Short mmCIF file of C-alpha atoms and ligand atoms in Angstrom, two decimals:
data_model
loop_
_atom_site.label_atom_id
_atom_site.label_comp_id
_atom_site.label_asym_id
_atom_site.label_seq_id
_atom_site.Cartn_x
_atom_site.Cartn_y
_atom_site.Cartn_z
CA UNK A 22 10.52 -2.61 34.52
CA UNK A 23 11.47 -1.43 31.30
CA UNK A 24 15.72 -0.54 30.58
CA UNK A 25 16.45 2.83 30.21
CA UNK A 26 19.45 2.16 28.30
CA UNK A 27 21.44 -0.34 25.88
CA UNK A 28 24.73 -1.50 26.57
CA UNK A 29 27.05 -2.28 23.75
CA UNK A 30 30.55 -4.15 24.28
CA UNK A 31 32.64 -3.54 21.10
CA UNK A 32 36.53 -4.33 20.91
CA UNK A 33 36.31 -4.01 24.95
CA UNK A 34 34.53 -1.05 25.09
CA UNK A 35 31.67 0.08 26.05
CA UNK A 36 28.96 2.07 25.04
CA UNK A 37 25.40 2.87 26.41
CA UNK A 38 22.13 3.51 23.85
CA UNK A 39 18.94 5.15 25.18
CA UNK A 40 16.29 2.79 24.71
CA UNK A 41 12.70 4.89 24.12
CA UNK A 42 9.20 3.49 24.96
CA UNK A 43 6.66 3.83 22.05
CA UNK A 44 3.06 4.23 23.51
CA UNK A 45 2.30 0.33 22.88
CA UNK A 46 4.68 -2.32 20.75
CA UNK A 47 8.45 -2.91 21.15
CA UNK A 48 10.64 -0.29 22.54
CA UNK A 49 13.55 0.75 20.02
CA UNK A 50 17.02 1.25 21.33
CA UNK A 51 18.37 4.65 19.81
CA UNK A 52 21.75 4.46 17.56
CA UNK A 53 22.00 7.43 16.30
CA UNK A 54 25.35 8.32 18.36
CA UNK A 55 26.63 4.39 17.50
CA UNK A 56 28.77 5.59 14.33
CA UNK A 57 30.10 8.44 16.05
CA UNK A 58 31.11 6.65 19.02
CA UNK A 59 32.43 3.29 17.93
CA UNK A 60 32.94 4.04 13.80
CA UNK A 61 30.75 1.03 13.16
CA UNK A 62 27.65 0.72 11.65
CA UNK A 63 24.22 -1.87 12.00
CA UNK A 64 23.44 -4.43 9.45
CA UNK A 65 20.10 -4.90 9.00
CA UNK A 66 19.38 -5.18 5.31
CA UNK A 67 15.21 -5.54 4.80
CA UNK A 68 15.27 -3.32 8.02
CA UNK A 69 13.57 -6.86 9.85
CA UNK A 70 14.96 -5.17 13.05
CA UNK A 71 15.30 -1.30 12.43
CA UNK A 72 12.51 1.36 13.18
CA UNK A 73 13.25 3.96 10.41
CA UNK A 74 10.97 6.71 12.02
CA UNK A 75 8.87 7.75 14.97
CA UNK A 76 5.25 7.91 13.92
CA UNK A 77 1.85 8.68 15.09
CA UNK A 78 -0.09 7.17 12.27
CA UNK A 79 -0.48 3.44 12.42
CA UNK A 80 0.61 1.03 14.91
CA UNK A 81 0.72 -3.45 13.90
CA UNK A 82 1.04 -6.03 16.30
CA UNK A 83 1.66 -8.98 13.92
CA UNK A 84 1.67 -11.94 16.33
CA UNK A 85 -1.41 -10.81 17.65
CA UNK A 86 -2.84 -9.73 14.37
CA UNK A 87 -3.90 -6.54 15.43
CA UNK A 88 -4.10 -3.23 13.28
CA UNK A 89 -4.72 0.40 14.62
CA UNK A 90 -5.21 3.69 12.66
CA UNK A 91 -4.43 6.21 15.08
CA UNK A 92 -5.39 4.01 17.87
CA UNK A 93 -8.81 2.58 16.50
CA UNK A 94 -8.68 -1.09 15.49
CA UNK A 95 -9.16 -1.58 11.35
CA UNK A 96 -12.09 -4.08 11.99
CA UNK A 97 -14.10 -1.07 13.22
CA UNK A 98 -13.43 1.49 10.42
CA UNK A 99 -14.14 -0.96 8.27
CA UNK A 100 -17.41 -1.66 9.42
CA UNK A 101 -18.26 1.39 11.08
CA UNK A 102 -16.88 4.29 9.39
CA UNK A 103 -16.60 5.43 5.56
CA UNK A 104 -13.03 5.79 3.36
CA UNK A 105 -13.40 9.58 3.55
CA UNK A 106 -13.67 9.30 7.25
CA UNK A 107 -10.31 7.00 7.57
CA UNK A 108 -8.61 9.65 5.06
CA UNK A 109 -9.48 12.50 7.61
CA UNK A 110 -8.43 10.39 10.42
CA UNK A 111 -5.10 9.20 8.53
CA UNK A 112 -4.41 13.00 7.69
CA UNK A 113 -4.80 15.18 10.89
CA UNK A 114 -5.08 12.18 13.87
CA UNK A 115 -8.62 12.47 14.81
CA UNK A 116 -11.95 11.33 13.50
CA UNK A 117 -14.04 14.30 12.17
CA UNK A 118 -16.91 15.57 13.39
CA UNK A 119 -19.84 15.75 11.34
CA UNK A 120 -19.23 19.11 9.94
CA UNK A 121 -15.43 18.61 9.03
CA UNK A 122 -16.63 15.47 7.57
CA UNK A 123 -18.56 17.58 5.13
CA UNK A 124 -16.04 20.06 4.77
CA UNK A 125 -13.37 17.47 4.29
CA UNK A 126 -15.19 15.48 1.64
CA UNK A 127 -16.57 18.88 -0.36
CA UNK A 128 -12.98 19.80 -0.54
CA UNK A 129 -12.06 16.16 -1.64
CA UNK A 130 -14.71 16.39 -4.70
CA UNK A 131 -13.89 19.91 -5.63
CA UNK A 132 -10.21 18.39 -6.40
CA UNK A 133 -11.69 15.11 -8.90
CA UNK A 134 -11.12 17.04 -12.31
CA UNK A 135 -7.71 16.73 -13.72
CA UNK A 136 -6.17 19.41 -15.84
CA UNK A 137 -7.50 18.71 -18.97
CA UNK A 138 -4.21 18.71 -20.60
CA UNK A 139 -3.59 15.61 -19.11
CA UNK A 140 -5.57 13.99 -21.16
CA UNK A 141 -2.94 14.18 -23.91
CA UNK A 142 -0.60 12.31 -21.46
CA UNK A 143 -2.55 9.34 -21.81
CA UNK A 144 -2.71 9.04 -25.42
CA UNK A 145 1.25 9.07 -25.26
CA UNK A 146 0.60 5.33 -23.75
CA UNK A 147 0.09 2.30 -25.83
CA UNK A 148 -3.37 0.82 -25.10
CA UNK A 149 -1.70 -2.26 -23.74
CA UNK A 150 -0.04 -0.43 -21.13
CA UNK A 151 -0.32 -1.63 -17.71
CA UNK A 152 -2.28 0.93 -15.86
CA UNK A 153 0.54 1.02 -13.25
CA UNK A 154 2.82 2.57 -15.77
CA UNK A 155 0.34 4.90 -16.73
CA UNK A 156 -0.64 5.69 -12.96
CA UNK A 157 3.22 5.86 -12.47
CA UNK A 158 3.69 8.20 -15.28
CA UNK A 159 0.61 10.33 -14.53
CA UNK A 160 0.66 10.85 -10.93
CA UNK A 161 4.80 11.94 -11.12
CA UNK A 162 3.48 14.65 -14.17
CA UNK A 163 0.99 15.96 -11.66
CA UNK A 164 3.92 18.42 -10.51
CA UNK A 165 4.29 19.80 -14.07
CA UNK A 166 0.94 20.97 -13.70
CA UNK A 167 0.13 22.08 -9.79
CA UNK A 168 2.50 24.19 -9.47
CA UNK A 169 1.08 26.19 -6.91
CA UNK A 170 1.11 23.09 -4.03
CA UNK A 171 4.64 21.96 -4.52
CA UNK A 172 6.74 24.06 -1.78
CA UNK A 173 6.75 21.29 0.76
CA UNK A 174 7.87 24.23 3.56
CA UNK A 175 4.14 25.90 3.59
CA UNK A 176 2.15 23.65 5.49
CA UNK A 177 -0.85 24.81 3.27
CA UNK A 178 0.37 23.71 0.30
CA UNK A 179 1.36 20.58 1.90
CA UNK A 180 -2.24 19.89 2.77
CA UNK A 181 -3.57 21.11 -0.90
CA UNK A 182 -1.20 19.05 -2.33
CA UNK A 183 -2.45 16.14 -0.05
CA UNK A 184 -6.21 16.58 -1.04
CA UNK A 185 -5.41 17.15 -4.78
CA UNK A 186 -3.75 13.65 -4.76
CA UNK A 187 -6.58 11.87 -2.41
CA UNK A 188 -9.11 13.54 -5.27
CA UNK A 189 -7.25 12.69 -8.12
CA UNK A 190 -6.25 9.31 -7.77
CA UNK A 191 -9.66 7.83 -8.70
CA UNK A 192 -9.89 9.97 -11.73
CA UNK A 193 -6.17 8.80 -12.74
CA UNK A 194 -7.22 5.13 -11.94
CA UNK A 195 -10.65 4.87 -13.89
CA UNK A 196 -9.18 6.63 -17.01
CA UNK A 197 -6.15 4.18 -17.11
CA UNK A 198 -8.99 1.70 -17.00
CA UNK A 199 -10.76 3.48 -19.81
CA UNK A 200 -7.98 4.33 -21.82
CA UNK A 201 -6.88 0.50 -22.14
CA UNK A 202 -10.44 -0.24 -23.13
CA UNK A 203 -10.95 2.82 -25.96
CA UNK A 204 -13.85 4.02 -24.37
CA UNK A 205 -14.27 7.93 -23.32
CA UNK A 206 -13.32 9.35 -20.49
CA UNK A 207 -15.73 10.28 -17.83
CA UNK A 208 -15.46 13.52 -16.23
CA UNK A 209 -16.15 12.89 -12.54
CA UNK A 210 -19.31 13.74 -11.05
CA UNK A 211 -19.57 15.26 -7.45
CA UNK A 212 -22.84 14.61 -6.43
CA UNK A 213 -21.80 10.69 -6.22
CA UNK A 214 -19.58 9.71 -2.74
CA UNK A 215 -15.84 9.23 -3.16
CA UNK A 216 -16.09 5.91 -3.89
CA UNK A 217 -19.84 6.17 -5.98
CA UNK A 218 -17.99 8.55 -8.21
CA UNK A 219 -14.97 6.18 -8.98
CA UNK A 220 -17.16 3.20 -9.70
CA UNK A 221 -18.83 5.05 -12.08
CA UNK A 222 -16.05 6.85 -14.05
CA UNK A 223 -14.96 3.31 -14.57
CA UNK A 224 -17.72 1.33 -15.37
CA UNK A 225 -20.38 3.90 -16.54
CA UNK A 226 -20.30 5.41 -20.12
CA UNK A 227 -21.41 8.76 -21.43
CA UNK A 228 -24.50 7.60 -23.73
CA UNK A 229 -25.94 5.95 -20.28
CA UNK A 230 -26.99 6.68 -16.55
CA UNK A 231 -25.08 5.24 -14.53
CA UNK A 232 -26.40 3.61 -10.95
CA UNK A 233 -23.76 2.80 -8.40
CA UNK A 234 -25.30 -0.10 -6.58
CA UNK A 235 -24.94 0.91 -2.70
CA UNK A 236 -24.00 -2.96 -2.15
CA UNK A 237 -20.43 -2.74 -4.46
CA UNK A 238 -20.24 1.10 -3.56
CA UNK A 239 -19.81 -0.22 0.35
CA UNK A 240 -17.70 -3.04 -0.59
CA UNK A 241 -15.33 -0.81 -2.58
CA UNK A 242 -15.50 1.57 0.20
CA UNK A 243 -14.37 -1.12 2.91
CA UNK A 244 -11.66 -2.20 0.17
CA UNK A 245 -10.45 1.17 0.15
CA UNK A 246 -10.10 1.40 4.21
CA UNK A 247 -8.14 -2.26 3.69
CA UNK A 248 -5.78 -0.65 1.93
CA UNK A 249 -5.56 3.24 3.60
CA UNK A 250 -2.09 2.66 5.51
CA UNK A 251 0.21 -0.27 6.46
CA UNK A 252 2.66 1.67 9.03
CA UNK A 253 6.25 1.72 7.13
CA UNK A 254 5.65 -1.29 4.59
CA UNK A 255 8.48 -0.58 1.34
CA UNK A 256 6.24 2.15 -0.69
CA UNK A 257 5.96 3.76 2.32
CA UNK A 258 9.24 3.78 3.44
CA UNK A 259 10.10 4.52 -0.89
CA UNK A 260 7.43 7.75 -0.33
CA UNK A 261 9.38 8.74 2.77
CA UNK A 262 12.81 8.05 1.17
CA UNK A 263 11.90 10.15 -1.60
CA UNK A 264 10.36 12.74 0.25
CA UNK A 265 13.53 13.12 2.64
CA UNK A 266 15.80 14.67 -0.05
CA UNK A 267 13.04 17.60 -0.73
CA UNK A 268 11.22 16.41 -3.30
CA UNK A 269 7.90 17.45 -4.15
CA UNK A 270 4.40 14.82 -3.24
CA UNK A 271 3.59 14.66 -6.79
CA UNK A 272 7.32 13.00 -6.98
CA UNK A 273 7.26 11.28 -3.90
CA UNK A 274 4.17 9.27 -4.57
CA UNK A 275 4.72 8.39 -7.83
CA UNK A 276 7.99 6.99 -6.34
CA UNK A 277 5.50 5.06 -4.04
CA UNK A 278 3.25 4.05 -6.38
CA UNK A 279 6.63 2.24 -8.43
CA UNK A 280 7.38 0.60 -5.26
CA UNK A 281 3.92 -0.47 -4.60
CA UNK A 282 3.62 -2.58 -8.03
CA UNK A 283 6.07 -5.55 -7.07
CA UNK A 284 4.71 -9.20 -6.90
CA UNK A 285 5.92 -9.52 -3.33
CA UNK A 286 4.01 -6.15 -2.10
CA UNK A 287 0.76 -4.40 -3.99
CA UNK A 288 1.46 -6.22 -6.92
CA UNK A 289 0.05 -9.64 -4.77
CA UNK A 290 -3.35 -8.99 -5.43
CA UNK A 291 -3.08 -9.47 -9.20
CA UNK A 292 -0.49 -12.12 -8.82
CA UNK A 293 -3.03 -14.07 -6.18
CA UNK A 294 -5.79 -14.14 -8.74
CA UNK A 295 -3.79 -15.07 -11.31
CA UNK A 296 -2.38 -18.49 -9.15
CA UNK A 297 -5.81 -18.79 -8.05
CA UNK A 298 -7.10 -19.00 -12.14
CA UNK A 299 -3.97 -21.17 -12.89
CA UNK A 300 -4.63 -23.49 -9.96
CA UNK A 301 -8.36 -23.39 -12.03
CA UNK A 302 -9.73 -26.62 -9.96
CA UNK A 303 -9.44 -27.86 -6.07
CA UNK A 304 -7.89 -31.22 -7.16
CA UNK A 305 -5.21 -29.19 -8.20
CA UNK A 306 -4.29 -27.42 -5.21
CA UNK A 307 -1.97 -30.06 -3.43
CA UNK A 308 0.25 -29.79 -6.45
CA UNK A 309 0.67 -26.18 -5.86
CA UNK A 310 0.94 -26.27 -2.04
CA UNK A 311 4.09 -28.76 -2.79
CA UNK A 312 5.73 -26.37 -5.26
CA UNK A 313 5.17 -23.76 -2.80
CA UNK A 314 7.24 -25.80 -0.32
CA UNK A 315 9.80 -26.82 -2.36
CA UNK A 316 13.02 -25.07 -1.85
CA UNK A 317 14.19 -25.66 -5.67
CA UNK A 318 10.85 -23.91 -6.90
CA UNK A 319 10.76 -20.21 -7.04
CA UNK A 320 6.66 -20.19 -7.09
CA UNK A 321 5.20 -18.93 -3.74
CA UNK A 322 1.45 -18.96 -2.49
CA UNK A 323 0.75 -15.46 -3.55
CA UNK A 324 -1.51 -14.03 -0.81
CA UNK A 325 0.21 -15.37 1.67
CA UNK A 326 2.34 -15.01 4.35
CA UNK A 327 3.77 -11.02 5.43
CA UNK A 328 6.85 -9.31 6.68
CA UNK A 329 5.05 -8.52 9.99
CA UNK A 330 2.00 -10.67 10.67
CA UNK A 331 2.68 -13.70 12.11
CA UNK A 332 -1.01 -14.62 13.22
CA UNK A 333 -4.11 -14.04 11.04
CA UNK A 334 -3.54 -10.43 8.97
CA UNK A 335 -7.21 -8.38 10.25
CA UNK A 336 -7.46 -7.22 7.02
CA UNK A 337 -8.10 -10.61 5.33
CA UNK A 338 -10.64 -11.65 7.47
CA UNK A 339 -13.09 -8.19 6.60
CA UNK A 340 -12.02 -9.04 3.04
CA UNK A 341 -13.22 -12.49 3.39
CA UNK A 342 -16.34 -11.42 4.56
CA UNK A 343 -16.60 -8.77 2.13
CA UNK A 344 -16.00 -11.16 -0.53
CA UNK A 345 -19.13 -13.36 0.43
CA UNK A 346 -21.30 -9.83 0.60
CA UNK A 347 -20.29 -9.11 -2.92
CA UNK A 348 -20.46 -12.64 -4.79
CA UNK A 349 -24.12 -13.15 -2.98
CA UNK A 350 -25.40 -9.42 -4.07
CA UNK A 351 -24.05 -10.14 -7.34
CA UNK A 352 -25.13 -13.96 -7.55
CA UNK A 353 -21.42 -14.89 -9.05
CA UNK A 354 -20.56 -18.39 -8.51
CA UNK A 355 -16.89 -18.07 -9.34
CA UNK A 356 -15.02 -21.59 -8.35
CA UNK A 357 -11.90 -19.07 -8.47
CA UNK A 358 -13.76 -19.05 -4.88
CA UNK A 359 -13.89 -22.32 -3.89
CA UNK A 360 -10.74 -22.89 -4.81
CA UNK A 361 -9.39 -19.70 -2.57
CA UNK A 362 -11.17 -21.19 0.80
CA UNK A 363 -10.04 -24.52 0.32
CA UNK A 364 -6.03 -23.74 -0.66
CA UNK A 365 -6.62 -21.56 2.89
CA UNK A 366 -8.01 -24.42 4.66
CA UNK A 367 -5.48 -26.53 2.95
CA UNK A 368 -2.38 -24.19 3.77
CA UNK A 369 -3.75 -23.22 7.11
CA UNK A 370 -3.13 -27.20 8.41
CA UNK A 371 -0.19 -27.71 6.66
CA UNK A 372 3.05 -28.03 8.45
CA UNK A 373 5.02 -25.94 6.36
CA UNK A 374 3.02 -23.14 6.60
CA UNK A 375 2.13 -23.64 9.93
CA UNK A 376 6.03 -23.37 11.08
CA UNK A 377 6.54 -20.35 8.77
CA UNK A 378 3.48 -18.59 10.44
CA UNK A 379 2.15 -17.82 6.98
CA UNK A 380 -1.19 -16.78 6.60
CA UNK A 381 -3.45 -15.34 4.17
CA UNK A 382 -2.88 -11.78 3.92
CA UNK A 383 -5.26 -8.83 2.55
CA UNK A 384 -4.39 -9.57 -0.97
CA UNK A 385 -5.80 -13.24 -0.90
CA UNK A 386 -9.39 -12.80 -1.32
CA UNK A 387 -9.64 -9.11 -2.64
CA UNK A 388 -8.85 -10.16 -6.46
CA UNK A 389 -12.18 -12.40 -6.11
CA UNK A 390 -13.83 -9.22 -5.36
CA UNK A 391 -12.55 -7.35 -7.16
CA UNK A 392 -12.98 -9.57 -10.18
CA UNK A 393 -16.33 -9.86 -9.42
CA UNK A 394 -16.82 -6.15 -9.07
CA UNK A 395 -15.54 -6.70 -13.39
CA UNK A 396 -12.21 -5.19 -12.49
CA UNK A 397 -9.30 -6.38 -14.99
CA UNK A 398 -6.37 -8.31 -12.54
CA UNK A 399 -4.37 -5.63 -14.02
CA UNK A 400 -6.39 -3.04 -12.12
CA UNK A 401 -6.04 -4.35 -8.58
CA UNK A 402 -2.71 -3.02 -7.76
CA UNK A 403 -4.25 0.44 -9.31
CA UNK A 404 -6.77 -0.07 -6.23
CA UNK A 405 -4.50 -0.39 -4.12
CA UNK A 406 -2.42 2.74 -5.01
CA UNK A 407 -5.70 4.82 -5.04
CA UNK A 408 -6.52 3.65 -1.31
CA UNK A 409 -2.77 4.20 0.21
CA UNK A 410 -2.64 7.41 -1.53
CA UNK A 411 -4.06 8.57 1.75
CA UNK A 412 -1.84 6.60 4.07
CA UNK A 413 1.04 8.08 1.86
CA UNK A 414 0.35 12.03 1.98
CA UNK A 415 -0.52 11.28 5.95
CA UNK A 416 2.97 10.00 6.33
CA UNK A 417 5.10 11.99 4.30
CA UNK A 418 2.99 15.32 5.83
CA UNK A 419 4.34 13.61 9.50
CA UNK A 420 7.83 13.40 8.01
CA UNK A 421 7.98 16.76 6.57
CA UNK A 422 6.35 18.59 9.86
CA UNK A 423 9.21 16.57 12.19
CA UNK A 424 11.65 18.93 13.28
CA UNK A 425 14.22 16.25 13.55
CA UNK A 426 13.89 15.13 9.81
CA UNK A 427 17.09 14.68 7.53
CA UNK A 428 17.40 12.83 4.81
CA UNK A 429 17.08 9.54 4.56
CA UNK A 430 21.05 7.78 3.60
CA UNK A 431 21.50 4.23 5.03
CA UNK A 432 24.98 3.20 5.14
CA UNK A 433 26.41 -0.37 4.15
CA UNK A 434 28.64 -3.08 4.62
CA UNK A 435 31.19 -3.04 1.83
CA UNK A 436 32.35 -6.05 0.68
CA UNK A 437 33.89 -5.50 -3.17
CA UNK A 438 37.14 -4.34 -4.29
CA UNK A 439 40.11 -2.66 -1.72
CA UNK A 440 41.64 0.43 -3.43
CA UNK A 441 43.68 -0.79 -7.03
CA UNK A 442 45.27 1.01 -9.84
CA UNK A 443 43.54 1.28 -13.39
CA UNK A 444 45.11 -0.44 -16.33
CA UNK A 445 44.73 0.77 -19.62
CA UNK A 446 42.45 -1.01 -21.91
CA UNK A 447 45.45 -2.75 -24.00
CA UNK A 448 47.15 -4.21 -21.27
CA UNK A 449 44.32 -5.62 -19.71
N1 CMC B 510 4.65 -19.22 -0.10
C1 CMC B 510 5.59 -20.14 0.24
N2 CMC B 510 6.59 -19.90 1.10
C2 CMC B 510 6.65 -18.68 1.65
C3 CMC B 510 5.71 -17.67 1.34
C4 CMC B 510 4.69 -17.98 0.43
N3 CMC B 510 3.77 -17.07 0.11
N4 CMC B 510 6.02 -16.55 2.03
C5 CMC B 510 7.13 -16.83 2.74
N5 CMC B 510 7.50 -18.12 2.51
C6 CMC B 510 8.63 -18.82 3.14
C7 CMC B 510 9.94 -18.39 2.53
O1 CMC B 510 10.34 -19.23 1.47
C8 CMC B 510 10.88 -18.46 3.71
O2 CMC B 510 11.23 -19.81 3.88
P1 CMC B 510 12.70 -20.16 4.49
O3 CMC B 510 12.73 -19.56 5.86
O4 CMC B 510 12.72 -21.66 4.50
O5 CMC B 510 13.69 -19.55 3.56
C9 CMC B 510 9.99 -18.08 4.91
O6 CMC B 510 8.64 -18.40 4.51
C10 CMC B 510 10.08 -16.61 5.28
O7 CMC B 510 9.87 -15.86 4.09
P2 CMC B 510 10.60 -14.49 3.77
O8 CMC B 510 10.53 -14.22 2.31
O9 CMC B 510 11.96 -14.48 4.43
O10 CMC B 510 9.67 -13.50 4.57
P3 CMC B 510 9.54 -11.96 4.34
O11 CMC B 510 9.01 -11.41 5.61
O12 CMC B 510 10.81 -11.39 3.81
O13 CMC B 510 8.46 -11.88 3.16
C11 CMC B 510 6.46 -11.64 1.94
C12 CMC B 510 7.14 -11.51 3.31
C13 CMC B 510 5.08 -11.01 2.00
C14 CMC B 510 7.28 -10.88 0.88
C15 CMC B 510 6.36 -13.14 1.56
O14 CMC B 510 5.58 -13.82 2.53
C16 CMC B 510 5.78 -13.35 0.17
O15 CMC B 510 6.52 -13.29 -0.82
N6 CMC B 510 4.42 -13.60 0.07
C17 CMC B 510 3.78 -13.72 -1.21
C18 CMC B 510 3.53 -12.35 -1.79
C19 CMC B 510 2.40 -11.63 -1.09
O16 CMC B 510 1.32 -12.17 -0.86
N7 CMC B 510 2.64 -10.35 -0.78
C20 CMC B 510 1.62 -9.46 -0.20
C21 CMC B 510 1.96 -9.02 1.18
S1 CMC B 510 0.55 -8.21 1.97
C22 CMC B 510 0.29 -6.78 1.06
C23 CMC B 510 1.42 -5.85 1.06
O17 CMC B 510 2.07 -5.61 2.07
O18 CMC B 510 1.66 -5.28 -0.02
#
């Protein structure tokens, strides 16, 4: 049976924590009362040990390699279900029926257009931005402009603010895409699908029809579901962080989306393709695998390895499949592919890795989709931001609607100067 408390001994006292069940995973043992009590604080910088919230949303078992939205495993939405479907799900905890599916997604498409003075924005940019910048820059501006879903205390604006940013985001995304490119922008069109209407603000072009092929419209689709929510990963946490103080969505996921573009998180999928281009050739890959392993070499195995799965990540294994869909339908014979399966096969027997429980994670094979697809690498983080968008507004509407929420101020363990007395600039 399962403790009901926690005992602490601390300078021969002693103190005792309630320890609360979740509904599946590891139990947490509840601190809150630990500074009061004994005026000392945890260390857990990373948080590899600390639950920052209680949530609803998303539950990962990493040794086992399982993934659950709101109790149903990813494997299935990603085969069975549609992005609009996991949005819905992510966002009020149930899957639709068939008529809130409709409603949900009508209200999703009447939300695509952005204000058309944010088309000026973009021209600020240089054409070489990244398109994280610009996504960074665009989505925090959205609060200049919707000013009438940015009181985060009425729940209805909470929820319009929610769907404006779901909507948005692939209009954002495609004309970062076209803005780096000089070509127009597309307005969207909302007779397309979610994902139908993204693919073709970013690859189709006013003088021309564009026809969303159903094959890359479903593998974008599954992409998207990939990439819908990760539990408290570091944007979410940033998203929740941000939101904790007050601040409106517009700001919190832009402070997300900043989070998101680092090498070691959503920035991986750009990052992977790029090692997988460099490596160019399988004859080259042991000479990678042995700068991955050695300690005086900064490069890592991009793709690889994650914070919380220590067996096979779910994700890459639908992406892996998805990624033999799409180069088959699309007749691509990219060795960029080769030489992904083998460094896997390669990695997945080595000793190193094997020790280190590192596996390929989601971001290993979907840059060779999504550079199939004829997505720049510098657009696959953008992907990613567009698909957690949802996991992000689910979240930060849980955090807002708990009761118990305060803002979020971790404490530290000081270890610089004790109290000393300024000296003037000439006698120092
Ligand atoms: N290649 C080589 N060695 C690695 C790798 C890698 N990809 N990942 C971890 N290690 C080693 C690391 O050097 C360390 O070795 P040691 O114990 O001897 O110091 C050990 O494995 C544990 O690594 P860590 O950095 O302490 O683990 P972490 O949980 O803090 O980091 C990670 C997780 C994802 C940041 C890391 O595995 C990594 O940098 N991977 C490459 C980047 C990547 O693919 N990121 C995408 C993650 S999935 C999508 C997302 O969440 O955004």
């Amino acid at each position: 049976m399962m403790a009901d408390k926690a005992t602490l001994s601390l300078n021969g006292d002693s103190f005792d924590y309630d320890v609360k069940p979740g509904t599946v995973g590891p139990e947490v043992i509840d601190i809150r009362k630990l500074y009061g009590q004994t005026g000392a604080f945890t260390f857990d910088p990373g948080f590899t040990s600390t639950a920052s919230c209680e949530s609803k949303i998303t539950y990962i078992d990493g040794d086992q390699g399982i993934l659950l939205h709101r109790g149903y495993p990813i494997e299935q939405l990603a085969e069975q279900s549609s992005f609009m479907e996991v949005a819905y799900l992510l966002l009020h905890g149930e899957l639709p029926s068939g008529q809130e599916l409709d409603k949900f997604t009508y209200t999703i498409s009447r939300h695509t257009m952005l204000h058309e003075q944010l088309a000026t924005f973009y021209r600020g940019f240089r054409r070489d931005a990244h398109p994280m910048a610009i996504m960074c820059g665009v989505v925090g501006a959205l609060s200049a402009f919707y000013h009438d879903s940015t009181d985060i205390t009425d729940p209805h604006q909470r929820m319009v603010a929610s769907h404006r940013l779901i909507a948005k985001m692939p209009t954002i995304a495609a004309m970062a895409y076209k803005y780096s490119i000089g070509q127009p922008f597309l307005y969207p069109d909302n007779s397309l699908s979610y994902t139908g209407n993204f693919l073709r603000m970013t690859f189709g072009v006013p003088a021309e029809d564009y026809v969303v092929d159903p094959v890359i419209e479903r593998a974008m689709d599954r992409i998207f579901i990939l990439h819908a929510d990760h539990e408290q990963n570091a944007s979410t946490s940033t998203v929740r962080l941000a939101g904790s103080s007050g601040a409106n969505p517009f700001a919190c996921i832009a402070a997300g989306i900043a989070c998101l573009w680092g090498p070691a998180h959503g920035g991986a999928n750009e990052a992977a393709l790029n090692m997988l281009r460099e490596i160019g050739t399988v004859d080259r890959i042991p000479e990678y695998i042995a700068r991955a392993k050695d300690k005086n070499d900064p490069f890592r195995l991009m793709g690889f390895g994650h914070r919380v799965y220590k067996n096979y990540d779910p994700r890459a294994k639908v992406m892996q499949k998805t990624a033999n869909e799409v180069l088959e339908k699309l007749g691509v014979d990219d060795p960029i592919f080769d030489v992904a399966r083998e460094l896997e096969q390669i990695a997945l027997k080595d000793d190193y890795f094997v020790e280190k429980k590192l596996y390929p994670n989601v971001d290993f094979y979907s840059g060779v989709i999504l550079s199939a697809i004829g997505f720049p690498t510098s657009m696959f983080t953008v992907l990613f931001a567009l698909a957690r968008t949802t996991g992000w507004v689910a979240q930060w509407n849980e955090m807002i609607s708990d009761p118990d929420q305060k803002i979020g101020r971790p404490r530290q363990l000081y270890t610089g100067a004790t109290q000393r007395d300024y000296v003037p600039v000439g006698k120092r």
